[in-house]
């Protein structure tokens, strides 16, 4: 049995598949059925894995993972901050918790850029996820214009501070932050490993400033943006990169399995 890979700081890597608005519930089951044969129990002991299907698939995916005893965590892509009420088209975090959802993405750049999620909403959603004993994956990241203007640090730090506002140090230490440069999402362009490491390190420094050293040591920071089997191992080797939020490459069982198996060197 291979040694469980840990980051240098001992955090267990988290590889999350964000399916976005892809895969209906039949296709979701077909993908997971392939995936469970491709990844071994040892793989899933070493690296934590979550999948984030569209809402219409969540119940089906829950049933599949639980009845087949597949050790993959169930995730969601978004939620509302209220428990219930007159919010047509929205999804309650409490309903997700009832389906044994463990991880909820909040503030994905597509939500922020296309659907108007503000820092204030993201903060409210993050607290709602915590209230229901689920784990938020707080997404942050800069646009290409912001990167070229040299404002990556200011943008990302501002988003982290806004997202963590009012959250206890203990909760911060148990959550996940995903650094996703917007210009690298779905474009095939990946940040260099040096850039990914340097922004993830600055996020950890911001967490230390906001919530203290223990929280900074515990929080897991994922990199996202065109992660694939061929670049996963190198990204994961960075001391402040504790996992990956994977979009396109999570829609194919073989490519996602190879990312999960990054300790074996990818393909
Ligand atoms: P990508 O998406 O892997 O397709 O670039 C990542 C994300 O948006 O979470």
GROMACS .gro file of C-alpha atoms and ligand atoms in nm:
model
  276
    1UNK     CA    1   0.000   0.000   0.000
    2UNK     CA    2   0.148   0.337  -0.101
    3UNK     CA    3   0.212   0.594   0.166
    4UNK     CA    4  -0.069   0.842   0.190
    5UNK     CA    5   0.055   1.157   0.015
    6UNK     CA    6   0.040   1.458   0.239
    7UNK     CA    7   0.146   1.804   0.159
    8UNK     CA    8   0.463   1.908   0.335
    9UNK     CA    9   0.241   2.045   0.611
   10UNK     CA   10   0.048   1.718   0.647
   11UNK     CA   11  -0.279   1.828   0.491
   12UNK     CA   12  -0.471   1.560   0.302
   13UNK     CA   13  -0.510   1.663  -0.064
   14UNK     CA   14  -0.864   1.729  -0.190
   15UNK     CA   15  -0.940   1.679  -0.558
   16UNK     CA   16  -1.284   1.813  -0.650
   17UNK     CA   17  -1.468   1.762  -0.977
   18UNK     CA   18  -1.688   2.060  -1.062
   19UNK     CA   19  -1.920   1.932  -1.333
   20UNK     CA   20  -2.084   2.274  -1.385
   21UNK     CA   21  -2.398   2.245  -1.606
   22UNK     CA   22  -2.291   1.913  -1.756
   23UNK     CA   23  -2.402   1.549  -1.719
   24UNK     CA   24  -2.766   1.463  -1.654
   25UNK     CA   25  -2.837   1.206  -1.384
   26UNK     CA   26  -2.804   0.910  -1.620
   27UNK     CA   27  -2.468   1.038  -1.748
   28UNK     CA   28  -2.359   1.110  -1.392
   29UNK     CA   29  -2.422   0.751  -1.288
   30UNK     CA   30  -2.238   0.620  -1.594
   31UNK     CA   31  -1.934   0.837  -1.517
   32UNK     CA   32  -1.922   0.733  -1.151
   33UNK     CA   33  -1.962   0.369  -1.243
   34UNK     CA   34  -1.647   0.395  -1.456
   35UNK     CA   35  -1.462   0.605  -1.202
   36UNK     CA   36  -1.507   0.362  -0.916
   37UNK     CA   37  -1.328   0.089  -1.112
   38UNK     CA   38  -1.048   0.323  -1.216
   39UNK     CA   39  -0.962   0.449  -0.867
   40UNK     CA   40  -0.866   0.206  -0.595
   41UNK     CA   41  -0.942   0.213  -0.225
   42UNK     CA   42  -0.576   0.306  -0.171
   43UNK     CA   43  -0.610   0.602  -0.408
   44UNK     CA   44  -0.913   0.724  -0.215
   45UNK     CA   45  -0.744   0.670   0.118
   46UNK     CA   46  -0.450   0.886   0.009
   47UNK     CA   47  -0.639   1.164  -0.163
   48UNK     CA   48  -0.984   1.291  -0.074
   49UNK     CA   49  -1.215   1.324  -0.372
   50UNK     CA   50  -1.542   1.514  -0.414
   51UNK     CA   51  -1.780   1.548  -0.707
   52UNK     CA   52  -2.008   1.847  -0.758
   53UNK     CA   53  -2.294   1.751  -0.989
   54UNK     CA   54  -2.577   1.978  -1.105
   55UNK     CA   55  -2.862   1.997  -0.850
   56UNK     CA   56  -3.088   1.767  -1.053
   57UNK     CA   57  -2.829   1.488  -1.012
   58UNK     CA   58  -2.751   1.528  -0.644
   59UNK     CA   59  -3.002   1.276  -0.509
   60UNK     CA   60  -2.906   1.019  -0.773
   61UNK     CA   61  -2.534   1.063  -0.705
   62UNK     CA   62  -2.593   1.038  -0.330
   63UNK     CA   63  -2.782   0.710  -0.375
   64UNK     CA   64  -2.513   0.571  -0.604
   65UNK     CA   65  -2.218   0.660  -0.379
   66UNK     CA   66  -2.388   0.537  -0.063
   67UNK     CA   67  -2.535   0.214  -0.200
   68UNK     CA   68  -2.212   0.120  -0.382
   69UNK     CA   69  -2.001   0.233  -0.086
   70UNK     CA   70  -1.778   0.453  -0.298
   71UNK     CA   71  -1.559   0.673  -0.078
   72UNK     CA   72  -1.611   0.991  -0.279
   73UNK     CA   73  -1.765   1.292  -0.107
   74UNK     CA   74  -2.078   1.451  -0.245
   75UNK     CA   75  -2.054   1.818  -0.330
   76UNK     CA   76  -2.273   2.099  -0.463
   77UNK     CA   77  -2.186   2.395  -0.684
   78UNK     CA   78  -2.379   2.670  -0.508
   79UNK     CA   79  -2.664   2.734  -0.264
   80UNK     CA   80  -2.877   3.013  -0.124
   81UNK     CA   81  -2.804   3.156   0.220
   82UNK     CA   82  -3.157   3.122   0.359
   83UNK     CA   83  -3.297   2.794   0.488
   84UNK     CA   84  -3.632   2.833   0.310
   85UNK     CA   85  -3.871   3.094   0.177
   86UNK     CA   86  -3.990   3.278  -0.130
   87UNK     CA   87  -3.673   3.245  -0.339
   88UNK     CA   88  -3.789   3.102  -0.670
   89UNK     CA   89  -3.530   2.883  -0.834
   90UNK     CA   90  -3.288   2.880  -0.540
   91UNK     CA   91  -3.163   2.581  -0.340
   92UNK     CA   92  -3.156   2.569   0.040
   93UNK     CA   93  -2.830   2.470   0.211
   94UNK     CA   94  -3.042   2.274   0.459
   95UNK     CA   95  -3.182   2.062   0.175
   96UNK     CA   96  -2.830   1.988   0.056
   97UNK     CA   97  -2.723   1.884   0.405
   98UNK     CA   98  -3.020   1.644   0.415
   99UNK     CA   99  -2.875   1.475   0.106
  100UNK     CA  100  -2.542   1.425   0.286
  101UNK     CA  101  -2.368   1.688   0.078
  102UNK     CA  102  -2.029   1.753   0.236
  103UNK     CA  103  -1.867   2.026   0.025
  104UNK     CA  104  -2.036   2.330  -0.126
  105UNK     CA  105  -1.858   2.559  -0.371
  106UNK     CA  106  -1.929   2.925  -0.292
  107UNK     CA  107  -1.831   3.223  -0.504
  108UNK     CA  108  -1.719   3.035  -0.814
  109UNK     CA  109  -1.606   3.297  -1.066
  110UNK     CA  110  -1.885   3.193  -1.304
  111UNK     CA  111  -2.136   3.275  -1.030
  112UNK     CA  112  -1.961   3.603  -0.961
  113UNK     CA  113  -1.911   3.706  -1.326
  114UNK     CA  114  -2.228   3.569  -1.491
  115UNK     CA  115  -2.487   3.566  -1.213
  116UNK     CA  116  -2.389   3.865  -1.003
  117UNK     CA  117  -2.274   3.694  -0.682
  118UNK     CA  118  -2.116   3.968  -0.473
  119UNK     CA  119  -1.862   3.933  -0.192
  120UNK     CA  120  -2.150   3.999   0.047
  121UNK     CA  121  -2.361   3.715  -0.095
  122UNK     CA  122  -2.062   3.484  -0.099
  123UNK     CA  123  -2.000   3.557   0.268
  124UNK     CA  124  -2.368   3.488   0.352
  125UNK     CA  125  -2.362   3.161   0.156
  126UNK     CA  126  -2.038   3.052   0.322
  127UNK     CA  127  -2.186   3.106   0.669
  128UNK     CA  128  -2.503   2.918   0.568
  129UNK     CA  129  -2.296   2.621   0.451
  130UNK     CA  130  -2.113   2.616   0.785
  131UNK     CA  131  -2.438   2.650   0.978
  132UNK     CA  132  -2.552   2.322   0.821
  133UNK     CA  133  -2.225   2.148   0.911
  134UNK     CA  134  -2.102   2.130   0.552
  135UNK     CA  135  -1.763   2.248   0.429
  136UNK     CA  136  -1.740   2.553   0.202
  137UNK     CA  137  -1.499   2.570  -0.089
  138UNK     CA  138  -1.450   2.946  -0.124
  139UNK     CA  139  -1.338   3.038  -0.476
  140UNK     CA  140  -1.122   3.341  -0.540
  141UNK     CA  141  -0.925   3.458  -0.841
  142UNK     CA  142  -0.835   3.745  -1.071
  143UNK     CA  143  -0.927   3.829  -1.430
  144UNK     CA  144  -0.663   3.864  -1.700
  145UNK     CA  145  -0.694   4.244  -1.688
  146UNK     CA  146  -0.639   4.240  -1.313
  147UNK     CA  147  -0.336   4.014  -1.349
  148UNK     CA  148  -0.186   4.235  -1.619
  149UNK     CA  149  -0.252   4.545  -1.409
  150UNK     CA  150  -0.060   4.384  -1.122
  151UNK     CA  151  -0.364   4.369  -0.895
  152UNK     CA  152  -0.385   3.991  -0.844
  153UNK     CA  153  -0.278   4.019  -0.479
  154UNK     CA  154  -0.527   4.294  -0.396
  155UNK     CA  155  -0.818   4.115  -0.565
  156UNK     CA  156  -0.752   3.776  -0.410
  157UNK     CA  157  -0.675   3.912  -0.064
  158UNK     CA  158  -0.994   4.121  -0.073
  159UNK     CA  159  -1.205   3.819  -0.170
  160UNK     CA  160  -1.047   3.604   0.102
  161UNK     CA  161  -1.099   3.869   0.370
  162UNK     CA  162  -1.461   3.927   0.264
  163UNK     CA  163  -1.532   3.554   0.252
  164UNK     CA  164  -1.387   3.481   0.594
  165UNK     CA  165  -1.546   3.776   0.768
  166UNK     CA  166  -1.728   3.664   1.081
  167UNK     CA  167  -1.613   3.301   1.054
  168UNK     CA  168  -1.441   3.148   1.359
  169UNK     CA  169  -1.075   3.050   1.339
  170UNK     CA  170  -1.167   2.688   1.397
  171UNK     CA  171  -1.411   2.691   1.104
  172UNK     CA  172  -1.156   2.862   0.880
  173UNK     CA  173  -0.901   2.593   0.962
  174UNK     CA  174  -1.141   2.321   0.849
  175UNK     CA  175  -1.253   2.480   0.524
  176UNK     CA  176  -1.121   2.494   0.170
  177UNK     CA  177  -1.021   2.790  -0.046
  178UNK     CA  178  -0.981   2.745  -0.421
  179UNK     CA  179  -0.752   2.981  -0.608
  180UNK     CA  180  -0.881   2.993  -0.963
  181UNK     CA  181  -0.734   3.256  -1.194
  182UNK     CA  182  -1.030   3.336  -1.419
  183UNK     CA  183  -0.811   3.350  -1.730
  184UNK     CA  184  -0.709   2.987  -1.671
  185UNK     CA  185  -1.062   2.844  -1.639
  186UNK     CA  186  -1.166   2.636  -1.936
  187UNK     CA  187  -0.903   2.802  -2.155
  188UNK     CA  188  -0.633   2.538  -2.151
  189UNK     CA  189  -0.401   2.801  -1.997
  190UNK     CA  190  -0.273   2.700  -1.657
  191UNK     CA  191  -0.096   2.932  -1.417
  192UNK     CA  192   0.271   2.840  -1.390
  193UNK     CA  193   0.341   2.629  -1.085
  194UNK     CA  194   0.540   2.924  -0.946
  195UNK     CA  195   0.244   3.160  -0.991
  196UNK     CA  196   0.001   2.908  -0.842
  197UNK     CA  197   0.231   2.853  -0.544
  198UNK     CA  198   0.295   3.221  -0.488
  199UNK     CA  199  -0.076   3.318  -0.488
  200UNK     CA  200  -0.168   3.016  -0.271
  201UNK     CA  201   0.108   3.115  -0.026
  202UNK     CA  202  -0.025   3.468  -0.013
  203UNK     CA  203  -0.377   3.334   0.051
  204UNK     CA  204  -0.238   3.131   0.343
  205UNK     CA  205  -0.066   3.443   0.476
  206UNK     CA  206  -0.396   3.632   0.456
  207UNK     CA  207  -0.569   3.350   0.643
  208UNK     CA  208  -0.298   3.368   0.913
  209UNK     CA  209  -0.356   3.739   0.942
  210UNK     CA  210  -0.736   3.705   0.963
  211UNK     CA  211  -0.774   3.384   1.164
  212UNK     CA  212  -0.433   3.296   1.311
  213UNK     CA  213  -0.155   3.047   1.252
  214UNK     CA  214  -0.352   2.732   1.336
  215UNK     CA  215  -0.626   2.818   1.088
  216UNK     CA  216  -0.364   2.894   0.821
  217UNK     CA  217  -0.194   2.561   0.885
  218UNK     CA  218  -0.523   2.371   0.859
  219UNK     CA  219  -0.701   2.537   0.568
  220UNK     CA  220  -0.667   2.347   0.242
  221UNK     CA  221  -0.598   2.558  -0.065
  222UNK     CA  222  -0.684   2.416  -0.405
  223UNK     CA  223  -0.564   2.540  -0.741
  224UNK     CA  224  -0.818   2.543  -1.025
  225UNK     CA  225  -0.797   2.636  -1.392
  226UNK     CA  226  -0.727   2.383  -1.668
  227UNK     CA  227  -0.592   2.119  -1.429
  228UNK     CA  228  -0.530   1.794  -1.615
  229UNK     CA  229  -0.345   1.467  -1.563
  230UNK     CA  230  -0.029   1.608  -1.721
  231UNK     CA  231   0.004   1.907  -1.486
  232UNK     CA  232  -0.161   1.780  -1.164
  233UNK     CA  233   0.147   1.622  -1.004
  234UNK     CA  234   0.361   1.932  -1.052
  235UNK     CA  235   0.091   2.163  -0.913
  236UNK     CA  236   0.025   1.934  -0.617
  237UNK     CA  237   0.396   1.927  -0.534
  238UNK     CA  238   0.385   2.296  -0.440
  239UNK     CA  239   0.394   2.341  -0.063
  240UNK     CA  240   0.084   2.561  -0.046
  241UNK     CA  241  -0.125   2.376  -0.305
  242UNK     CA  242  -0.335   2.113  -0.125
  243UNK     CA  243  -0.557   1.995  -0.405
  244UNK     CA  244  -0.736   2.089  -0.724
  245UNK     CA  245  -1.076   2.210  -0.834
  246UNK     CA  246  -1.119   2.048  -1.173
  247UNK     CA  247  -1.377   2.145  -1.434
  248UNK     CA  248  -1.347   2.007  -1.787
  249UNK     CA  249  -1.115   1.719  -1.701
  250UNK     CA  250  -1.358   1.591  -1.436
  251UNK     CA  251  -1.620   1.512  -1.702
  252UNK     CA  252  -1.423   1.216  -1.829
  253UNK     CA  253  -1.369   0.925  -1.590
  254UNK     CA  254  -1.022   0.836  -1.724
  255UNK     CA  255  -0.883   1.188  -1.707
  256UNK     CA  256  -1.031   1.255  -1.364
  257UNK     CA  257  -0.899   0.924  -1.232
  258UNK     CA  258  -0.549   1.015  -1.351
  259UNK     CA  259  -0.569   1.347  -1.168
  260UNK     CA  260  -0.682   1.168  -0.851
  261UNK     CA  261  -0.383   0.938  -0.899
  262UNK     CA  262  -0.140   1.231  -0.929
  263UNK     CA  263   0.095   1.068  -0.674
  264UNK     CA  264   0.160   0.807  -0.944
  265UNK     CA  265   0.279   1.082  -1.180
  266UNK     CA  266  -0.021   1.139  -1.410
  267UNK     CA  267  -0.006   1.067  -1.782
  268LIG     P1  268  -1.150   2.401  -1.577
  268LIG     O1  269  -1.252   2.464  -1.468
  268LIG     O2  270  -1.076   2.288  -1.509
  268LIG     O3  271  -1.240   2.353  -1.689
  268LIG     O4  272  -1.058   2.510  -1.619
  268LIG     C1  273  -1.215   2.480  -1.334
  268LIG     C2  274  -1.327   2.545  -1.256
  268LIG     O5  275  -1.392   2.637  -1.306
  268LIG     O6  276  -1.356   2.506  -1.141
   0.00000   0.00000   0.00000
